[in-house]
Amino acid sequence: MRVGVVTFPGSLDDVDARRAVRLGDHEAVALWHGEHDLRGVDAVILPGGFSYGDYLRCGAISRFSPVMTEVIAAAERGMPVLGICNGFQILCESHLLPGALIRNDHRHFVCRDQRLRIESTDTPWTRAYAPGQEITVVLKNGEGGYVADEATLDRLEGEGQVVARYLELNPNGSMRDIAGVRNARGNVVGLMPHPEHSVEELTGSGTDGLGFFTGLAGWVGVAEAVLS
């Protein structure tokens, strides 16, 4: 698959995401935030970083980038979209995902290897994992606390839209230990931890994150049935 990775002003992990895409046996395509062009990609990743310096709310300015007009439209047609960390914030600001990300409850930036449990595998990004599988990937954020009203949280839980949950400790105060969520159709996923930093042994963080990228293989063939 051709997987586009968007670069916004302040993106830090776009190169890492493109490398992870290649390690997942896909073609990585660089996309620029200022263009109304997805270059014919089959999926899109919004990477981590500090888009526009986080000078407003995180992701609130990037949500209005020209490329996001195309990403939103493509996501609504069923294209797989993954937002990692700042990308997760952008997806929430774009209303492609419910809820919001706020300052960590302890008011400190956190960087650590984080244990997660995969809760939903009905997405192109998590289908390589088994339901309930526990993995360890890198986490680094200052505004990673996931919040939503109780009705939204109950709906996410009841409809299986919690994608991943923090184990052992909650690093940022996220409600119900939520580390990632998906939309109702399953094609859009937001994840606060960074699977792209846990794709090869060289980094010392293992390879547990690689499944987020290898799972795309074959998705086009099953998407119609899954997304119907």
mmCIF file of C-alpha atoms in Angstrom:
data_model
loop_
_atom_site.group_PDB
_atom_site.id
_atom_site.type_symbol
_atom_site.label_atom_id
_atom_site.label_comp_id
_atom_site.label_asym_id
_atom_site.label_seq_id
_atom_site.Cartn_x
_atom_site.Cartn_y
_atom_site.Cartn_z
ATOM 1 C CA MET A 1 0.000 0.000 0.000
ATOM 2 C CA ARG A 2 0.998 3.620 -0.504
ATOM 3 C CA VAL A 3 0.876 5.277 2.917
ATOM 4 C CA GLY A 4 1.048 9.050 3.147
ATOM 5 C CA VAL A 5 2.708 10.724 6.142
ATOM 6 C CA VAL A 6 1.802 14.383 6.598
ATOM 7 C CA THR A 7 4.427 16.903 7.658
ATOM 8 C CA PHE A 8 3.117 19.950 9.518
ATOM 9 C CA PRO A 9 5.272 22.849 10.759
ATOM 10 C CA GLY A 10 6.624 21.404 14.001
ATOM 11 C CA SER A 11 6.220 17.709 13.125
ATOM 12 C CA LEU A 12 9.014 15.703 14.767
ATOM 13 C CA ASP A 13 8.210 12.088 13.992
ATOM 14 C CA ASP A 14 7.287 12.183 10.314
ATOM 15 C CA VAL A 15 10.598 10.623 9.237
ATOM 16 C CA ASP A 16 10.248 7.916 11.895
ATOM 17 C CA ALA A 17 6.706 7.191 10.711
ATOM 18 C CA ARG A 18 7.837 6.873 7.109
ATOM 19 C CA ARG A 19 10.561 4.456 8.179
ATOM 20 C CA ALA A 20 8.010 2.395 10.118
ATOM 21 C CA VAL A 21 5.798 2.299 7.026
ATOM 22 C CA ARG A 22 8.701 0.958 4.962
ATOM 23 C CA LEU A 23 9.540 -1.634 7.614
ATOM 24 C CA GLY A 24 5.889 -2.679 7.375
ATOM 25 C CA ASP A 25 6.501 -3.436 3.669
ATOM 26 C CA HIS A 26 4.584 -0.449 2.319
ATOM 27 C CA GLU A 27 5.566 2.565 0.233
ATOM 28 C CA ALA A 28 5.933 5.738 2.300
ATOM 29 C CA VAL A 29 4.752 8.941 0.635
ATOM 30 C CA ALA A 30 5.614 12.360 2.058
ATOM 31 C CA LEU A 31 2.620 14.729 2.171
ATOM 32 C CA TRP A 32 2.875 18.464 2.837
ATOM 33 C CA HIS A 33 0.374 20.223 5.104
ATOM 34 C CA GLY A 34 -0.085 23.148 2.719
ATOM 35 C CA GLU A 35 -1.257 21.150 -0.288
ATOM 36 C CA HIS A 36 -4.707 19.906 -1.268
ATOM 37 C CA ASP A 37 -3.197 16.661 -2.554
ATOM 38 C CA LEU A 38 -3.015 13.165 -1.053
ATOM 39 C CA ARG A 39 -1.011 11.927 -4.064
ATOM 40 C CA GLY A 40 -3.144 8.845 -4.565
ATOM 41 C CA VAL A 41 -2.270 7.190 -1.252
ATOM 42 C CA ASP A 42 -4.238 4.306 0.243
ATOM 43 C CA ALA A 43 -3.840 5.403 3.878
ATOM 44 C CA VAL A 44 -2.646 8.431 5.851
ATOM 45 C CA ILE A 45 -0.644 8.894 9.044
ATOM 46 C CA LEU A 46 -0.645 12.138 11.029
ATOM 47 C CA PRO A 47 2.621 11.944 12.988
ATOM 48 C CA GLY A 48 3.687 13.192 16.382
ATOM 49 C CA GLY A 49 5.353 16.473 17.194
ATOM 50 C CA PHE A 50 4.349 20.014 18.071
ATOM 51 C CA SER A 51 2.425 21.262 15.039
ATOM 52 C CA TYR A 52 2.447 25.053 14.891
ATOM 53 C CA GLY A 53 4.302 25.003 18.208
ATOM 54 C CA ASP A 54 1.151 24.012 20.113
ATOM 55 C CA TYR A 55 0.624 27.777 20.459
ATOM 56 C CA LEU A 56 -3.148 27.388 20.651
ATOM 57 C CA ARG A 57 -4.576 24.011 21.657
ATOM 58 C CA CYS A 58 -2.511 21.112 20.382
ATOM 59 C CA GLY A 59 -3.632 20.372 16.831
ATOM 60 C CA ALA A 60 -6.123 23.236 16.722
ATOM 61 C CA ILE A 61 -4.283 25.102 13.952
ATOM 62 C CA SER A 62 -3.237 22.033 11.959
ATOM 63 C CA ARG A 63 -6.880 21.029 11.781
ATOM 64 C CA PHE A 64 -7.296 23.888 9.264
ATOM 65 C CA SER A 65 -4.300 22.974 7.070
ATOM 66 C CA PRO A 66 -5.263 22.492 3.420
ATOM 67 C CA VAL A 67 -4.274 18.817 3.467
ATOM 68 C CA MET A 68 -6.743 18.167 6.295
ATOM 69 C CA THR A 69 -9.640 19.034 4.002
ATOM 70 C CA GLU A 70 -8.579 16.082 1.881
ATOM 71 C CA VAL A 71 -7.818 13.827 4.862
ATOM 72 C CA ILE A 72 -11.229 14.459 6.417
ATOM 73 C CA ALA A 73 -13.017 13.753 3.137
ATOM 74 C CA ALA A 74 -10.981 10.591 2.540
ATOM 75 C CA ALA A 75 -11.569 9.365 6.091
ATOM 76 C CA GLU A 76 -15.284 9.850 5.678
ATOM 77 C CA ARG A 77 -15.093 7.645 2.553
ATOM 78 C CA GLY A 78 -13.354 4.923 4.580
ATOM 79 C CA MET A 79 -9.645 5.547 4.013
ATOM 80 C CA PRO A 80 -7.478 4.287 6.913
ATOM 81 C CA VAL A 81 -6.115 7.204 8.953
ATOM 82 C CA LEU A 82 -3.818 6.919 11.974
ATOM 83 C CA GLY A 83 -3.047 9.874 14.234
ATOM 84 C CA ILE A 84 -0.118 9.389 16.612
ATOM 85 C CA CYS A 85 0.285 11.717 19.630
ATOM 86 C CA ASN A 86 -0.047 15.182 18.035
ATOM 87 C CA GLY A 87 -1.806 13.438 15.168
ATOM 88 C CA PHE A 88 -4.336 12.079 17.676
ATOM 89 C CA GLN A 89 -4.886 15.633 18.901
ATOM 90 C CA ILE A 90 -5.433 16.805 15.312
ATOM 91 C CA LEU A 91 -8.005 14.056 14.697
ATOM 92 C CA CYS A 92 -9.941 15.136 17.793
ATOM 93 C CA GLU A 93 -9.768 18.800 16.772
ATOM 94 C CA SER A 94 -11.022 17.769 13.320
ATOM 95 C CA HIS A 95 -13.950 15.892 14.924
ATOM 96 C CA LEU A 96 -12.931 12.697 13.183
ATOM 97 C CA LEU A 97 -12.611 11.261 16.688
ATOM 98 C CA PRO A 98 -14.555 12.160 19.847
ATOM 99 C CA GLY A 99 -13.052 13.657 22.985
ATOM 100 C CA ALA A 100 -9.975 15.805 23.518
ATOM 101 C CA LEU A 101 -6.403 15.639 24.817
ATOM 102 C CA ILE A 102 -5.409 17.889 27.712
ATOM 103 C CA ARG A 103 -2.344 18.620 29.839
ATOM 104 C CA ASN A 104 -0.988 15.631 31.767
ATOM 105 C CA ASP A 105 -2.503 15.565 35.233
ATOM 106 C CA HIS A 106 0.946 15.744 36.871
ATOM 107 C CA ARG A 107 1.874 18.739 34.664
ATOM 108 C CA HIS A 108 5.119 17.156 33.469
ATOM 109 C CA PHE A 109 6.281 15.831 30.129
ATOM 110 C CA VAL A 110 6.600 12.043 30.255
ATOM 111 C CA CYS A 111 8.873 9.804 28.160
ATOM 112 C CA ARG A 112 8.959 6.071 28.864
ATOM 113 C CA ASP A 113 8.345 2.591 27.506
ATOM 114 C CA GLN A 114 4.650 2.054 28.153
ATOM 115 C CA ARG A 115 2.714 -1.178 28.557
ATOM 116 C CA LEU A 116 -0.576 -1.268 26.620
ATOM 117 C CA ARG A 117 -3.424 -3.693 26.055
ATOM 118 C CA ILE A 118 -4.932 -3.800 22.570
ATOM 119 C CA GLU A 119 -8.699 -3.660 23.050
ATOM 120 C CA SER A 120 -9.979 -3.379 19.480
ATOM 121 C CA THR A 121 -8.597 -5.254 16.494
ATOM 122 C CA ASP A 122 -11.371 -4.283 14.073
ATOM 123 C CA THR A 123 -9.226 -1.583 12.479
ATOM 124 C CA PRO A 124 -6.652 -1.587 9.670
ATOM 125 C CA TRP A 125 -4.061 -0.418 12.192
ATOM 126 C CA THR A 126 -4.566 -3.075 14.878
ATOM 127 C CA ARG A 127 -5.704 -6.132 12.935
ATOM 128 C CA ALA A 128 -2.228 -7.693 13.267
ATOM 129 C CA TYR A 129 -2.762 -8.026 17.030
ATOM 130 C CA ALA A 130 -4.915 -10.423 19.011
ATOM 131 C CA PRO A 131 -7.738 -9.010 21.178
ATOM 132 C CA GLY A 132 -6.336 -8.377 24.635
ATOM 133 C CA GLN A 133 -2.723 -8.654 23.485
ATOM 134 C CA GLU A 134 -0.285 -6.749 25.688
ATOM 135 C CA ILE A 135 2.514 -4.779 24.042
ATOM 136 C CA THR A 136 5.141 -2.231 25.044
ATOM 137 C CA VAL A 137 5.778 0.878 22.962
ATOM 138 C CA VAL A 138 7.341 4.284 23.490
ATOM 139 C CA LEU A 139 5.233 7.027 25.088
ATOM 140 C CA LYS A 140 6.220 10.707 25.114
ATOM 141 C CA ASN A 141 3.765 13.531 25.708
ATOM 142 C CA GLY A 142 2.964 16.607 27.716
ATOM 143 C CA GLU A 143 -0.704 16.904 26.766
ATOM 144 C CA GLY A 144 -1.766 13.289 26.536
ATOM 145 C CA GLY A 145 -4.669 13.080 28.942
ATOM 146 C CA TYR A 146 -7.705 11.786 27.044
ATOM 147 C CA VAL A 147 -10.994 13.285 28.234
ATOM 148 C CA ALA A 148 -14.640 13.068 27.179
ATOM 149 C CA ASP A 149 -18.006 13.337 28.859
ATOM 150 C CA GLU A 150 -19.373 10.250 30.581
ATOM 151 C CA ALA A 151 -21.921 9.550 27.858
ATOM 152 C CA THR A 152 -19.199 9.548 25.208
ATOM 153 C CA LEU A 153 -16.953 7.337 27.316
ATOM 154 C CA ASP A 154 -19.797 4.888 27.884
ATOM 155 C CA ARG A 155 -20.513 4.810 24.158
ATOM 156 C CA LEU A 156 -16.851 4.204 23.302
ATOM 157 C CA GLU A 157 -16.701 1.361 25.797
ATOM 158 C CA GLY A 158 -20.031 -0.134 24.780
ATOM 159 C CA GLU A 159 -19.330 -0.028 21.038
ATOM 160 C CA GLY A 160 -15.772 -1.319 21.253
ATOM 161 C CA GLN A 161 -14.155 1.930 20.172
ATOM 162 C CA VAL A 162 -11.402 1.927 22.791
ATOM 163 C CA VAL A 163 -8.388 0.757 20.783
ATOM 164 C CA ALA A 164 -5.726 0.591 23.484
ATOM 165 C CA ARG A 165 -5.538 1.012 27.241
ATOM 166 C CA TYR A 166 -2.666 1.840 29.582
ATOM 167 C CA LEU A 167 -1.474 -0.962 31.846
ATOM 168 C CA GLU A 168 0.545 -0.900 35.075
ATOM 169 C CA LEU A 169 0.214 2.870 35.408
ATOM 170 C CA ASN A 170 -1.708 5.712 33.843
ATOM 171 C CA PRO A 171 1.022 8.099 32.640
ATOM 172 C CA ASN A 172 -1.061 11.189 31.988
ATOM 173 C CA GLY A 173 -4.439 10.977 33.722
ATOM 174 C CA SER A 174 -6.391 9.732 30.707
ATOM 175 C CA MET A 175 -9.958 8.858 31.650
ATOM 176 C CA ARG A 176 -10.514 5.105 32.015
ATOM 177 C CA ASP A 177 -6.824 4.538 31.155
ATOM 178 C CA ILE A 178 -7.588 5.151 27.471
ATOM 179 C CA ALA A 179 -4.494 5.274 25.259
ATOM 180 C CA GLY A 180 -6.278 5.256 21.898
ATOM 181 C CA VAL A 181 -9.712 5.284 20.302
ATOM 182 C CA ARG A 182 -11.264 4.676 16.901
ATOM 183 C CA ASN A 183 -14.271 5.983 15.049
ATOM 184 C CA ALA A 184 -17.442 3.940 14.644
ATOM 185 C CA ARG A 185 -16.400 2.572 11.241
ATOM 186 C CA GLY A 186 -12.980 1.559 12.512
ATOM 187 C CA ASN A 187 -10.892 3.175 9.778
ATOM 188 C CA VAL A 188 -9.753 6.175 11.850
ATOM 189 C CA VAL A 189 -7.552 5.525 14.891
ATOM 190 C CA GLY A 190 -5.929 7.932 17.326
ATOM 191 C CA LEU A 191 -3.138 6.704 19.606
ATOM 192 C CA MET A 192 -1.158 8.714 22.153
ATOM 193 C CA PRO A 193 1.873 6.332 22.422
ATOM 194 C CA HIS A 194 4.331 6.049 19.519
ATOM 195 C CA PRO A 195 4.378 2.645 17.786
ATOM 196 C CA GLU A 196 6.715 4.041 15.123
ATOM 197 C CA HIS A 197 9.473 4.209 17.758
ATOM 198 C CA SER A 198 9.100 0.521 18.587
ATOM 199 C CA VAL A 199 9.606 -1.185 15.238
ATOM 200 C CA GLU A 200 13.199 -2.464 15.374
ATOM 201 C CA GLU A 201 15.555 -3.796 18.017
ATOM 202 C CA LEU A 202 18.147 -1.122 17.212
ATOM 203 C CA THR A 203 16.236 1.471 19.243
ATOM 204 C CA GLY A 204 16.165 -0.653 22.383
ATOM 205 C CA SER A 205 12.365 -0.429 22.609
ATOM 206 C CA GLY A 206 11.568 -3.707 20.892
ATOM 207 C CA THR A 207 9.327 -4.298 17.898
ATOM 208 C CA ASP A 208 5.874 -4.446 19.474
ATOM 209 C CA GLY A 209 4.739 -1.389 17.526
ATOM 210 C CA LEU A 210 5.404 -2.865 14.097
ATOM 211 C CA GLY A 211 1.966 -4.479 13.950
ATOM 212 C CA PHE A 212 0.360 -1.068 13.539
ATOM 213 C CA PHE A 213 2.010 -0.904 10.133
ATOM 214 C CA THR A 214 2.106 -4.532 8.958
ATOM 215 C CA GLY A 215 -1.621 -4.841 9.703
ATOM 216 C CA LEU A 216 -2.426 -2.664 6.710
ATOM 217 C CA ALA A 217 -1.460 -5.486 4.378
ATOM 218 C CA GLY A 218 -4.580 -6.928 2.817
ATOM 219 C CA TRP A 219 -6.864 -4.292 4.323
ATOM 220 C CA VAL A 220 -8.063 -3.141 0.904
ATOM 221 C CA GLY A 221 -9.358 -6.642 0.271
ATOM 222 C CA VAL A 222 -11.409 -6.779 3.471
ATOM 223 C CA ALA A 223 -12.308 -3.104 3.892
ATOM 224 C CA GLU A 224 -15.618 -3.302 2.076
ATOM 225 C CA ALA A 225 -16.890 -6.052 4.369
ATOM 226 C CA VAL A 226 -15.538 -4.461 7.532
ATOM 227 C CA LEU A 227 -16.682 -0.920 6.794
ATOM 228 C CA SER A 228 -20.138 -1.790 5.411
#
